[in-house]
Amino acid sequence: MAHTHTEAVHEEHVHDASTKGIWKTFWILLVITIIEVGLAFLHLETGIPPKWLLNSVFVGLTVLKAFFIVAEFMHLRNEIRNLIMTILIPLLLFVWFIIAFLADGDSWKNMRKNLSPGTPAPVEKVKVTNEEAHH
Amino acid sequence: MDTAVTAKKKWWSGGHSPFNVSYGKLMMWYFLMSDVFTFGALLISYGTIRFMSPSWPDPNAVFKSFPLMGHADLPLVFVSLMTFILIMSSVTMVLAVHAGHMRDRKAVAKWLTWTIIGGSAFLACQAWEWTHLFHEGAWWGKNPFLNVDGTQASTNFTNFFFTITGFHGLHVTSGVVLNIVILANVLKGTYEERGHYEMVEKVGLYWHFVDLVWVFVFTCFYLL
């Protein structure tokens, strides 16, 4: 292990001495955040863009920010493929987590709305279709 | 370990790390993966509850205060400042890691100090925000804010807010403590003796992760 360390350090000495890339990432993150806050204020003042579009943009920009933090600040971009895949592939589970759980939440909301006391709409509909079937 | 990474290199044939990183750094990545799923579970449960609620409080109506500004209506301003502080501290951390690669002990100490100051400033902001909300009557199990449609809100909103930002704040606190320990070692010359500043990198990974989680918390609680 000690052997590995010394050589790893030796490799890093060859690294670029400039901090340009770091500051570039900082400006990207800052600009994205400013865009997010700006869009939020635009929506508060004018109601444009519509909420669903605004939220999609927010989620997209958040993932973009996450990409820059992980790739640049955490140097994952410069690691070898084995490590990158070890980190990224398990994250695919989140695709299912998010779709499944949010859909479940939405379904609960609809059931609470449609089945709460004093909500006759669906029952009537069923009756009408039954009567039509009898004729 | 070969310095030239070629496509034909047999990573799994033994004799070197198949991930081309030290054991400690790999384990930090694995720990962060477990933390990703912890925070992911918390945020997804928040999303699930929000999706199953007929209505929800408007974040812009709740988080609209700024220290010393009285009752001025300033949505997003304070949390933007907090976000800026945390991004900035992430930059100073990556500069500390960079200085470590250059074996520049003084620069490592300088940038670590700035990171500690940034982390503490973020925690101070969060302490102010929590205190302010508490005085407005919000806490676990107490929610004074109405839903967007004017109906009485459940306590889900405050419960999730305090739990998730609290858990994140706890991570920031641990990060600041780790940074202080690392700074003490840098000043003592521990890493100079060891011949490398890899410990700064490992704590750096943790610190960037804390920033990463905040990016998602910021979106989920303040923007959406």
mmCIF file of C-alpha atoms in Angstrom:
data_model
loop_
_atom_site.group_PDB
_atom_site.id
_atom_site.type_symbol
_atom_site.label_atom_id
_atom_site.label_comp_id
_atom_site.label_asym_id
_atom_site.label_seq_id
_atom_site.Cartn_x
_atom_site.Cartn_y
_atom_site.Cartn_z
ATOM 1 C CA MET A 1 0.000 0.000 0.000
ATOM 2 C CA ALA A 2 2.816 2.380 0.880
ATOM 3 C CA HIS A 3 4.332 1.645 -2.488
ATOM 4 C CA THR A 4 1.069 2.548 -4.222
ATOM 5 C CA HIS A 5 0.905 5.809 -2.296
ATOM 6 C CA THR A 6 4.312 7.116 -3.232
ATOM 7 C CA GLU A 7 3.685 6.441 -6.874
ATOM 8 C CA ALA A 8 0.238 7.986 -6.761
ATOM 9 C CA VAL A 9 1.751 11.140 -5.317
ATOM 10 C CA HIS A 10 4.424 11.077 -7.966
ATOM 11 C CA GLU A 11 1.707 10.959 -10.615
ATOM 12 C CA GLU A 12 -0.088 13.901 -9.089
ATOM 13 C CA HIS A 13 3.025 16.031 -9.322
ATOM 14 C CA VAL A 14 2.594 15.947 -13.057
ATOM 15 C CA HIS A 15 -0.891 17.499 -12.638
ATOM 16 C CA ASP A 16 -1.681 20.905 -14.028
ATOM 17 C CA ALA A 17 -0.701 23.611 -11.537
ATOM 18 C CA SER A 18 -3.374 26.079 -12.642
ATOM 19 C CA THR A 19 -6.658 26.528 -10.801
ATOM 20 C CA LYS A 20 -8.519 27.753 -13.903
ATOM 21 C CA GLY A 21 -10.756 24.672 -14.125
ATOM 22 C CA ILE A 22 -11.825 25.047 -10.495
ATOM 23 C CA TRP A 23 -12.888 28.663 -10.951
ATOM 24 C CA LYS A 24 -14.633 27.845 -14.205
ATOM 25 C CA THR A 25 -16.728 25.233 -12.362
ATOM 26 C CA PHE A 26 -17.449 27.782 -9.634
ATOM 27 C CA TRP A 27 -18.778 30.295 -12.184
ATOM 28 C CA ILE A 28 -20.904 27.617 -13.871
ATOM 29 C CA LEU A 29 -22.475 26.633 -10.532
ATOM 30 C CA LEU A 30 -23.028 30.258 -9.578
ATOM 31 C CA VAL A 31 -24.616 31.159 -12.911
ATOM 32 C CA ILE A 32 -26.935 28.125 -12.773
ATOM 33 C CA THR A 33 -28.040 29.113 -9.251
ATOM 34 C CA ILE A 34 -28.637 32.710 -10.365
ATOM 35 C CA ILE A 35 -30.723 31.450 -13.310
ATOM 36 C CA GLU A 36 -32.784 29.286 -10.935
ATOM 37 C CA VAL A 37 -33.462 32.137 -8.540
ATOM 38 C CA GLY A 38 -34.122 34.518 -11.437
ATOM 39 C CA LEU A 39 -36.693 32.138 -12.948
ATOM 40 C CA ALA A 40 -38.346 31.750 -9.542
ATOM 41 C CA PHE A 41 -38.675 35.540 -9.240
ATOM 42 C CA LEU A 42 -39.926 35.831 -12.826
ATOM 43 C CA HIS A 43 -42.619 33.293 -11.981
ATOM 44 C CA LEU A 44 -43.534 35.143 -8.756
ATOM 45 C CA GLU A 45 -43.882 38.472 -10.571
ATOM 46 C CA THR A 46 -45.484 37.463 -13.866
ATOM 47 C CA GLY A 47 -46.686 33.860 -13.536
ATOM 48 C CA ILE A 48 -44.490 32.967 -16.538
ATOM 49 C CA PRO A 49 -43.283 30.261 -17.138
ATOM 50 C CA PRO A 50 -46.098 27.925 -16.004
ATOM 51 C CA LYS A 51 -45.387 25.958 -12.824
ATOM 52 C CA TRP A 52 -44.977 22.531 -14.468
ATOM 53 C CA LEU A 53 -42.441 23.890 -16.979
ATOM 54 C CA LEU A 54 -40.634 25.849 -14.255
ATOM 55 C CA ASN A 55 -40.339 22.740 -12.059
ATOM 56 C CA SER A 56 -38.982 20.650 -14.948
ATOM 57 C CA VAL A 57 -36.372 23.340 -15.611
ATOM 58 C CA PHE A 58 -35.451 23.400 -11.899
ATOM 59 C CA VAL A 59 -34.991 19.621 -11.790
ATOM 60 C CA GLY A 60 -32.914 19.699 -14.983
ATOM 61 C CA LEU A 61 -30.665 22.493 -13.691
ATOM 62 C CA THR A 62 -30.261 20.675 -10.350
ATOM 63 C CA VAL A 63 -29.037 17.530 -12.096
ATOM 64 C CA LEU A 64 -26.691 19.690 -14.176
ATOM 65 C CA LYS A 65 -25.257 21.257 -11.001
ATOM 66 C CA ALA A 66 -24.870 17.800 -9.446
ATOM 67 C CA PHE A 67 -22.972 16.672 -12.548
ATOM 68 C CA PHE A 68 -20.475 19.541 -12.282
ATOM 69 C CA ILE A 69 -19.906 19.021 -8.542
ATOM 70 C CA VAL A 70 -19.304 15.277 -8.913
ATOM 71 C CA ALA A 71 -17.316 15.431 -12.157
ATOM 72 C CA GLU A 72 -15.123 18.436 -11.381
ATOM 73 C CA PHE A 73 -14.968 19.023 -7.623
ATOM 74 C CA MET A 74 -14.964 15.325 -6.719
ATOM 75 C CA HIS A 75 -12.732 14.533 -9.741
ATOM 76 C CA LEU A 76 -14.889 11.584 -10.742
ATOM 77 C CA ARG A 77 -14.377 12.573 -14.385
ATOM 78 C CA ASN A 78 -10.650 11.828 -14.029
ATOM 79 C CA GLU A 79 -11.067 8.438 -12.344
ATOM 80 C CA ILE A 80 -10.958 5.211 -14.320
ATOM 81 C CA ARG A 81 -14.062 3.625 -15.819
ATOM 82 C CA ASN A 82 -14.300 0.921 -13.141
ATOM 83 C CA LEU A 83 -14.805 3.509 -10.409
ATOM 84 C CA ILE A 84 -17.117 5.754 -12.445
ATOM 85 C CA MET A 85 -19.422 2.811 -13.235
ATOM 86 C CA THR A 86 -19.333 1.570 -9.628
ATOM 87 C CA ILE A 87 -20.713 4.930 -8.571
ATOM 88 C CA LEU A 88 -23.116 5.670 -11.422
ATOM 89 C CA ILE A 89 -24.824 2.320 -12.095
ATOM 90 C CA PRO A 90 -26.345 1.910 -8.591
ATOM 91 C CA LEU A 91 -27.759 5.431 -8.945
ATOM 92 C CA LEU A 92 -30.003 4.135 -11.733
ATOM 93 C CA LEU A 93 -32.142 2.661 -8.940
ATOM 94 C CA PHE A 94 -33.279 6.209 -8.264
ATOM 95 C CA VAL A 95 -35.048 6.288 -11.622
ATOM 96 C CA TRP A 96 -37.367 3.554 -10.380
ATOM 97 C CA PHE A 97 -37.555 4.928 -6.817
ATOM 98 C CA ILE A 98 -38.704 8.336 -7.967
ATOM 99 C CA ILE A 99 -41.236 7.120 -10.549
ATOM 100 C CA ALA A 100 -42.704 4.416 -8.281
ATOM 101 C CA PHE A 101 -42.998 6.442 -5.081
ATOM 102 C CA LEU A 102 -44.289 9.654 -6.634
ATOM 103 C CA ALA A 103 -46.854 7.683 -8.645
ATOM 104 C CA ASP A 104 -47.900 5.953 -5.431
ATOM 105 C CA GLY A 105 -48.307 9.305 -3.683
ATOM 106 C CA ASP A 106 -50.359 10.632 -6.576
ATOM 107 C CA SER A 107 -52.594 7.559 -6.566
ATOM 108 C CA TRP A 108 -53.216 8.039 -2.824
ATOM 109 C CA LYS A 109 -54.223 11.624 -3.423
ATOM 110 C CA ASN A 110 -56.713 10.564 -6.102
ATOM 111 C CA MET A 111 -58.189 7.840 -3.900
ATOM 112 C CA ARG A 112 -58.614 10.282 -1.006
ATOM 113 C CA LYS A 113 -60.332 12.725 -3.339
ATOM 114 C CA ASN A 114 -62.590 10.209 -5.149
ATOM 115 C CA LEU A 115 -63.488 8.040 -2.162
ATOM 116 C CA SER A 116 -63.966 10.719 0.501
ATOM 117 C CA PRO A 117 -67.523 10.994 1.963
ATOM 118 C CA GLY A 118 -69.868 13.093 -0.139
ATOM 119 C CA THR A 119 -68.166 12.410 -3.466
ATOM 120 C CA PRO A 120 -70.930 10.877 -5.558
ATOM 121 C CA ALA A 121 -69.475 11.399 -9.039
ATOM 122 C CA PRO A 122 -67.968 7.958 -9.760
ATOM 123 C CA VAL A 123 -70.947 6.060 -8.238
ATOM 124 C CA GLU A 124 -73.475 7.849 -10.492
ATOM 125 C CA LYS A 125 -71.377 7.133 -13.526
ATOM 126 C CA VAL A 126 -71.424 3.413 -12.758
ATOM 127 C CA LYS A 127 -75.245 3.502 -12.358
ATOM 128 C CA VAL A 128 -75.699 5.178 -15.729
ATOM 129 C CA THR A 129 -73.603 2.598 -17.491
ATOM 130 C CA ASN A 130 -75.512 -0.200 -15.739
ATOM 131 C CA GLU A 131 -78.885 1.200 -16.868
ATOM 132 C CA GLU A 132 -77.675 1.488 -20.399
ATOM 133 C CA ALA A 133 -76.584 -2.121 -20.284
ATOM 134 C CA HIS A 134 -80.108 -3.185 -19.177
ATOM 135 C CA HIS A 135 -81.876 -1.462 -22.072
ATOM 136 C CA MET B 1 0.797 0.809 -10.645
ATOM 137 C CA ASP B 2 1.666 1.945 -14.125
ATOM 138 C CA THR B 3 1.715 5.657 -14.683
ATOM 139 C CA ALA B 4 0.404 5.263 -18.215
ATOM 140 C CA VAL B 5 -3.169 3.979 -18.177
ATOM 141 C CA THR B 6 -3.653 1.925 -21.300
ATOM 142 C CA ALA B 7 -6.832 0.326 -22.543
ATOM 143 C CA LYS B 8 -5.236 -3.103 -22.404
ATOM 144 C CA LYS B 9 -4.320 -2.876 -18.719
ATOM 145 C CA LYS B 10 -5.817 -5.800 -16.809
ATOM 146 C CA TRP B 11 -7.433 -4.026 -13.855
ATOM 147 C CA TRP B 12 -8.739 -7.198 -12.212
ATOM 148 C CA SER B 13 -5.602 -9.354 -12.493
ATOM 149 C CA GLY B 14 -4.304 -8.363 -9.069
ATOM 150 C CA GLY B 15 -1.289 -6.491 -7.751
ATOM 151 C CA HIS B 16 -2.969 -3.085 -7.822
ATOM 152 C CA SER B 17 -6.275 -1.423 -7.022
ATOM 153 C CA PRO B 18 -8.776 -2.221 -9.797
ATOM 154 C CA PHE B 19 -10.205 1.236 -9.190
ATOM 155 C CA ASN B 20 -6.843 3.008 -9.423
ATOM 156 C CA VAL B 21 -7.451 4.716 -6.056
ATOM 157 C CA SER B 22 -6.272 3.952 -2.530
ATOM 158 C CA TYR B 23 -8.378 1.848 -0.161
ATOM 159 C CA GLY B 24 -9.292 4.869 1.963
ATOM 160 C CA LYS B 25 -10.531 6.907 -0.977
ATOM 161 C CA LEU B 26 -12.570 4.001 -2.344
ATOM 162 C CA MET B 27 -14.182 3.492 1.053
ATOM 163 C CA MET B 28 -15.028 7.190 1.220
ATOM 164 C CA TRP B 29 -16.808 6.799 -2.134
ATOM 165 C CA TYR B 30 -18.687 3.755 -0.799
ATOM 166 C CA PHE B 31 -19.673 5.614 2.344
ATOM 167 C CA LEU B 32 -20.927 8.512 0.236
ATOM 168 C CA MET B 33 -22.964 6.050 -1.844
ATOM 169 C CA SER B 34 -24.698 4.834 1.316
ATOM 170 C CA ASP B 35 -25.340 8.435 2.289
ATOM 171 C CA VAL B 36 -26.745 9.153 -1.167
ATOM 172 C CA PHE B 37 -29.367 6.490 -0.557
ATOM 173 C CA THR B 38 -30.129 7.797 2.934
ATOM 174 C CA PHE B 39 -30.730 11.316 1.679
ATOM 175 C CA GLY B 40 -32.453 9.933 -1.410
ATOM 176 C CA ALA B 41 -34.883 7.987 0.785
ATOM 177 C CA LEU B 42 -35.610 11.060 2.891
ATOM 178 C CA LEU B 43 -36.209 13.301 -0.115
ATOM 179 C CA ILE B 44 -38.309 10.709 -1.952
ATOM 180 C CA SER B 45 -40.501 10.137 1.103
ATOM 181 C CA TYR B 46 -40.933 13.923 1.258
ATOM 182 C CA GLY B 47 -41.912 13.872 -2.421
ATOM 183 C CA THR B 48 -44.343 11.003 -1.890
ATOM 184 C CA ILE B 49 -46.114 12.785 0.959
ATOM 185 C CA ARG B 50 -46.201 15.989 -1.037
ATOM 186 C CA PHE B 51 -47.699 14.190 -4.030
ATOM 187 C CA MET B 52 -50.404 12.587 -1.876
ATOM 188 C CA SER B 53 -51.372 15.885 -0.227
ATOM 189 C CA PRO B 54 -54.265 17.764 -1.843
ATOM 190 C CA SER B 55 -52.447 21.038 -1.169
ATOM 191 C CA TRP B 56 -49.112 22.187 0.291
ATOM 192 C CA PRO B 57 -47.707 25.447 1.751
ATOM 193 C CA ASP B 58 -46.004 27.802 -0.711
ATOM 194 C CA PRO B 59 -42.246 27.919 0.068
ATOM 195 C CA ASN B 60 -42.072 31.525 -1.126
ATOM 196 C CA ALA B 61 -44.654 32.486 1.479
ATOM 197 C CA VAL B 62 -42.785 30.641 4.258
ATOM 198 C CA PHE B 63 -39.105 31.359 3.576
ATOM 199 C CA LYS B 64 -39.249 35.079 2.966
ATOM 200 C CA SER B 65 -37.265 36.643 5.807
ATOM 201 C CA PHE B 66 -33.770 38.041 6.022
ATOM 202 C CA PRO B 67 -31.833 38.945 9.203
ATOM 203 C CA LEU B 68 -32.340 42.558 10.334
ATOM 204 C CA MET B 69 -34.861 43.223 7.561
ATOM 205 C CA GLY B 70 -37.922 42.999 9.789
ATOM 206 C CA HIS B 71 -41.076 41.990 7.948
ATOM 207 C CA ALA B 72 -39.770 42.736 4.456
ATOM 208 C CA ASP B 73 -41.060 40.206 1.917
ATOM 209 C CA LEU B 74 -37.854 38.705 0.491
ATOM 210 C CA PRO B 75 -38.476 35.169 -0.773
ATOM 211 C CA LEU B 76 -35.412 33.104 -1.762
ATOM 212 C CA VAL B 77 -32.888 35.830 -0.902
ATOM 213 C CA PHE B 78 -31.584 34.348 2.342
ATOM 214 C CA VAL B 79 -31.447 30.773 1.047
ATOM 215 C CA SER B 80 -29.608 31.998 -2.059
ATOM 216 C CA LEU B 81 -27.008 33.528 0.225
ATOM 217 C CA MET B 82 -26.709 30.188 2.076
ATOM 218 C CA THR B 83 -26.303 28.372 -1.244
ATOM 219 C CA PHE B 84 -23.616 30.820 -2.331
ATOM 220 C CA ILE B 85 -21.729 30.353 0.953
ATOM 221 C CA LEU B 86 -21.770 26.571 0.570
ATOM 222 C CA ILE B 87 -20.665 26.635 -3.102
ATOM 223 C CA MET B 88 -17.888 29.038 -2.127
ATOM 224 C CA SER B 89 -16.717 26.742 0.669
ATOM 225 C CA SER B 90 -16.695 23.866 -1.829
ATOM 226 C CA VAL B 91 -14.398 25.948 -4.040
ATOM 227 C CA THR B 92 -12.000 26.711 -1.169
ATOM 228 C CA MET B 93 -12.001 22.988 -0.321
ATOM 229 C CA VAL B 94 -11.079 21.985 -3.863
ATOM 230 C CA LEU B 95 -8.354 24.654 -3.774
ATOM 231 C CA ALA B 96 -7.037 23.048 -0.574
ATOM 232 C CA VAL B 97 -6.965 19.644 -2.325
ATOM 233 C CA HIS B 98 -5.195 21.266 -5.266
ATOM 234 C CA ALA B 99 -2.608 22.850 -2.945
ATOM 235 C CA GLY B 100 -2.132 19.400 -1.401
ATOM 236 C CA HIS B 101 -1.244 17.988 -4.822
ATOM 237 C CA MET B 102 1.327 20.765 -5.126
ATOM 238 C CA ARG B 103 2.619 19.871 -1.604
ATOM 239 C CA ASP B 104 2.110 23.492 -0.596
ATOM 240 C CA ARG B 105 1.482 23.212 3.143
ATOM 241 C CA LYS B 106 0.789 26.897 3.770
ATOM 242 C CA ALA B 107 -1.775 27.086 0.961
ATOM 243 C CA VAL B 108 -3.524 23.927 2.212
ATOM 244 C CA ALA B 109 -3.810 25.471 5.679
ATOM 245 C CA LYS B 110 -5.092 28.760 4.232
ATOM 246 C CA TRP B 111 -7.803 27.180 2.051
ATOM 247 C CA LEU B 112 -8.864 24.742 4.794
ATOM 248 C CA THR B 113 -9.291 27.697 7.140
ATOM 249 C CA TRP B 114 -11.534 29.423 4.591
ATOM 250 C CA THR B 115 -13.532 26.208 4.186
ATOM 251 C CA ILE B 116 -14.057 26.009 7.946
ATOM 252 C CA ILE B 117 -15.159 29.652 7.993
ATOM 253 C CA GLY B 118 -17.571 29.006 5.097
ATOM 254 C CA GLY B 119 -19.027 25.904 6.759
ATOM 255 C CA SER B 120 -19.477 27.753 10.043
ATOM 256 C CA ALA B 121 -21.123 30.672 8.254
ATOM 257 C CA PHE B 122 -23.567 28.270 6.598
ATOM 258 C CA LEU B 123 -24.386 26.704 9.967
ATOM 259 C CA ALA B 124 -24.884 30.156 11.482
ATOM 260 C CA CYS B 125 -27.348 30.985 8.680
ATOM 261 C CA GLN B 126 -29.207 27.747 9.270
ATOM 262 C CA ALA B 127 -29.332 28.409 13.024
ATOM 263 C CA TRP B 128 -30.825 31.835 12.318
ATOM 264 C CA GLU B 129 -33.375 30.389 9.890
ATOM 265 C CA TRP B 130 -34.458 27.678 12.323
ATOM 266 C CA THR B 131 -34.717 30.150 15.209
ATOM 267 C CA HIS B 132 -36.780 32.505 13.065
ATOM 268 C CA LEU B 133 -39.153 29.712 11.986
ATOM 269 C CA PHE B 134 -39.412 28.503 15.580
ATOM 270 C CA HIS B 135 -40.486 31.981 16.697
ATOM 271 C CA GLU B 136 -43.112 31.958 13.950
ATOM 272 C CA GLY B 137 -44.511 28.827 15.600
ATOM 273 C CA ALA B 138 -43.006 26.191 13.281
ATOM 274 C CA TRP B 139 -41.361 23.085 14.724
ATOM 275 C CA TRP B 140 -41.667 19.301 14.521
ATOM 276 C CA GLY B 141 -45.392 18.662 15.018
ATOM 277 C CA LYS B 142 -46.324 22.349 14.673
ATOM 278 C CA ASN B 143 -47.133 24.107 11.418
ATOM 279 C CA PRO B 144 -48.507 27.652 11.471
ATOM 280 C CA PHE B 145 -48.402 28.030 7.669
ATOM 281 C CA LEU B 146 -51.498 27.594 5.509
ATOM 282 C CA ASN B 147 -51.657 25.624 2.271
ATOM 283 C CA VAL B 148 -51.555 27.454 -1.055
ATOM 284 C CA ASP B 149 -55.341 27.040 -1.400
ATOM 285 C CA GLY B 150 -55.905 28.589 2.044
ATOM 286 C CA THR B 151 -56.774 25.347 3.849
ATOM 287 C CA GLN B 152 -55.181 24.229 7.114
ATOM 288 C CA ALA B 153 -51.886 22.439 6.413
ATOM 289 C CA SER B 154 -50.772 19.237 8.138
ATOM 290 C CA THR B 155 -47.494 19.118 10.042
ATOM 291 C CA ASN B 156 -45.869 17.094 7.233
ATOM 292 C CA PHE B 157 -44.370 20.270 5.801
ATOM 293 C CA THR B 158 -42.475 21.308 8.946
ATOM 294 C CA ASN B 159 -41.641 17.718 9.946
ATOM 295 C CA PHE B 160 -39.902 17.052 6.643
ATOM 296 C CA PHE B 161 -38.274 20.465 6.511
ATOM 297 C CA PHE B 162 -36.697 20.236 9.964
ATOM 298 C CA THR B 163 -35.747 16.562 9.620
ATOM 299 C CA ILE B 164 -34.054 16.862 6.235
ATOM 300 C CA THR B 165 -32.360 20.251 6.668
ATOM 301 C CA GLY B 166 -31.425 19.113 10.177
ATOM 302 C CA PHE B 167 -29.839 15.922 8.884
ATOM 303 C CA HIS B 168 -27.987 17.958 6.280
ATOM 304 C CA GLY B 169 -26.887 20.453 8.942
ATOM 305 C CA LEU B 170 -25.577 17.549 10.990
ATOM 306 C CA HIS B 171 -23.481 16.515 7.987
ATOM 307 C CA VAL B 172 -22.147 20.059 7.624
ATOM 308 C CA THR B 173 -21.275 20.055 11.337
ATOM 309 C CA SER B 174 -19.355 16.764 11.007
ATOM 310 C CA GLY B 175 -17.650 18.205 7.922
ATOM 311 C CA VAL B 176 -16.509 21.283 9.823
ATOM 312 C CA VAL B 177 -15.187 19.084 12.666
ATOM 313 C CA LEU B 178 -13.323 16.856 10.172
ATOM 314 C CA ASN B 179 -11.878 19.930 8.488
ATOM 315 C CA ILE B 180 -10.642 21.252 11.830
ATOM 316 C CA VAL B 181 -8.962 17.901 12.585
ATOM 317 C CA ILE B 182 -7.331 17.878 9.140
ATOM 318 C CA LEU B 183 -6.201 21.489 9.547
ATOM 319 C CA ALA B 184 -4.593 20.625 12.896
ATOM 320 C CA ASN B 185 -2.718 17.755 11.208
ATOM 321 C CA VAL B 186 -1.626 20.013 8.350
ATOM 322 C CA LEU B 187 -0.288 22.569 10.818
ATOM 323 C CA LYS B 188 1.466 19.829 12.821
ATOM 324 C CA GLY B 189 3.123 18.610 9.608
ATOM 325 C CA THR B 190 1.604 15.104 9.759
ATOM 326 C CA TYR B 191 0.945 14.958 6.017
ATOM 327 C CA GLU B 192 4.270 16.561 5.135
ATOM 328 C CA GLU B 193 5.911 13.664 6.999
ATOM 329 C CA ARG B 194 3.616 11.114 5.392
ATOM 330 C CA GLY B 195 4.627 12.436 1.974
ATOM 331 C CA HIS B 196 1.136 13.145 0.615
ATOM 332 C CA TYR B 197 -2.036 15.076 1.417
ATOM 333 C CA GLU B 198 -4.508 12.343 0.506
ATOM 334 C CA MET B 199 -6.414 12.836 3.764
ATOM 335 C CA VAL B 200 -7.366 16.313 2.534
ATOM 336 C CA GLU B 201 -8.763 14.695 -0.619
ATOM 337 C CA LYS B 202 -10.875 12.209 1.347
ATOM 338 C CA VAL B 203 -12.381 14.879 3.583
ATOM 339 C CA GLY B 204 -12.751 17.006 0.457
ATOM 340 C CA LEU B 205 -14.900 14.292 -1.137
ATOM 341 C CA TYR B 206 -17.135 14.338 1.941
ATOM 342 C CA TRP B 207 -17.351 18.131 1.899
ATOM 343 C CA HIS B 208 -18.350 18.261 -1.771
ATOM 344 C CA PHE B 209 -20.973 15.621 -1.079
ATOM 345 C CA VAL B 210 -22.483 17.882 1.590
ATOM 346 C CA ASP B 211 -22.628 20.648 -1.020
ATOM 347 C CA LEU B 212 -24.189 18.204 -3.473
ATOM 348 C CA VAL B 213 -26.943 17.266 -1.030
ATOM 349 C CA TRP B 214 -27.663 20.951 -0.440
ATOM 350 C CA VAL B 215 -28.190 21.426 -4.191
ATOM 351 C CA PHE B 216 -31.027 18.892 -3.974
ATOM 352 C CA VAL B 217 -32.410 20.170 -0.658
ATOM 353 C CA PHE B 218 -32.423 23.710 -2.081
ATOM 354 C CA THR B 219 -34.408 22.582 -5.111
ATOM 355 C CA CYS B 220 -36.828 20.318 -3.255
ATOM 356 C CA PHE B 221 -37.711 22.674 -0.393
ATOM 357 C CA TYR B 222 -37.245 26.174 -1.727
ATOM 358 C CA LEU B 223 -37.769 26.066 -5.488
ATOM 359 C CA LEU B 224 -40.353 23.379 -6.258
#
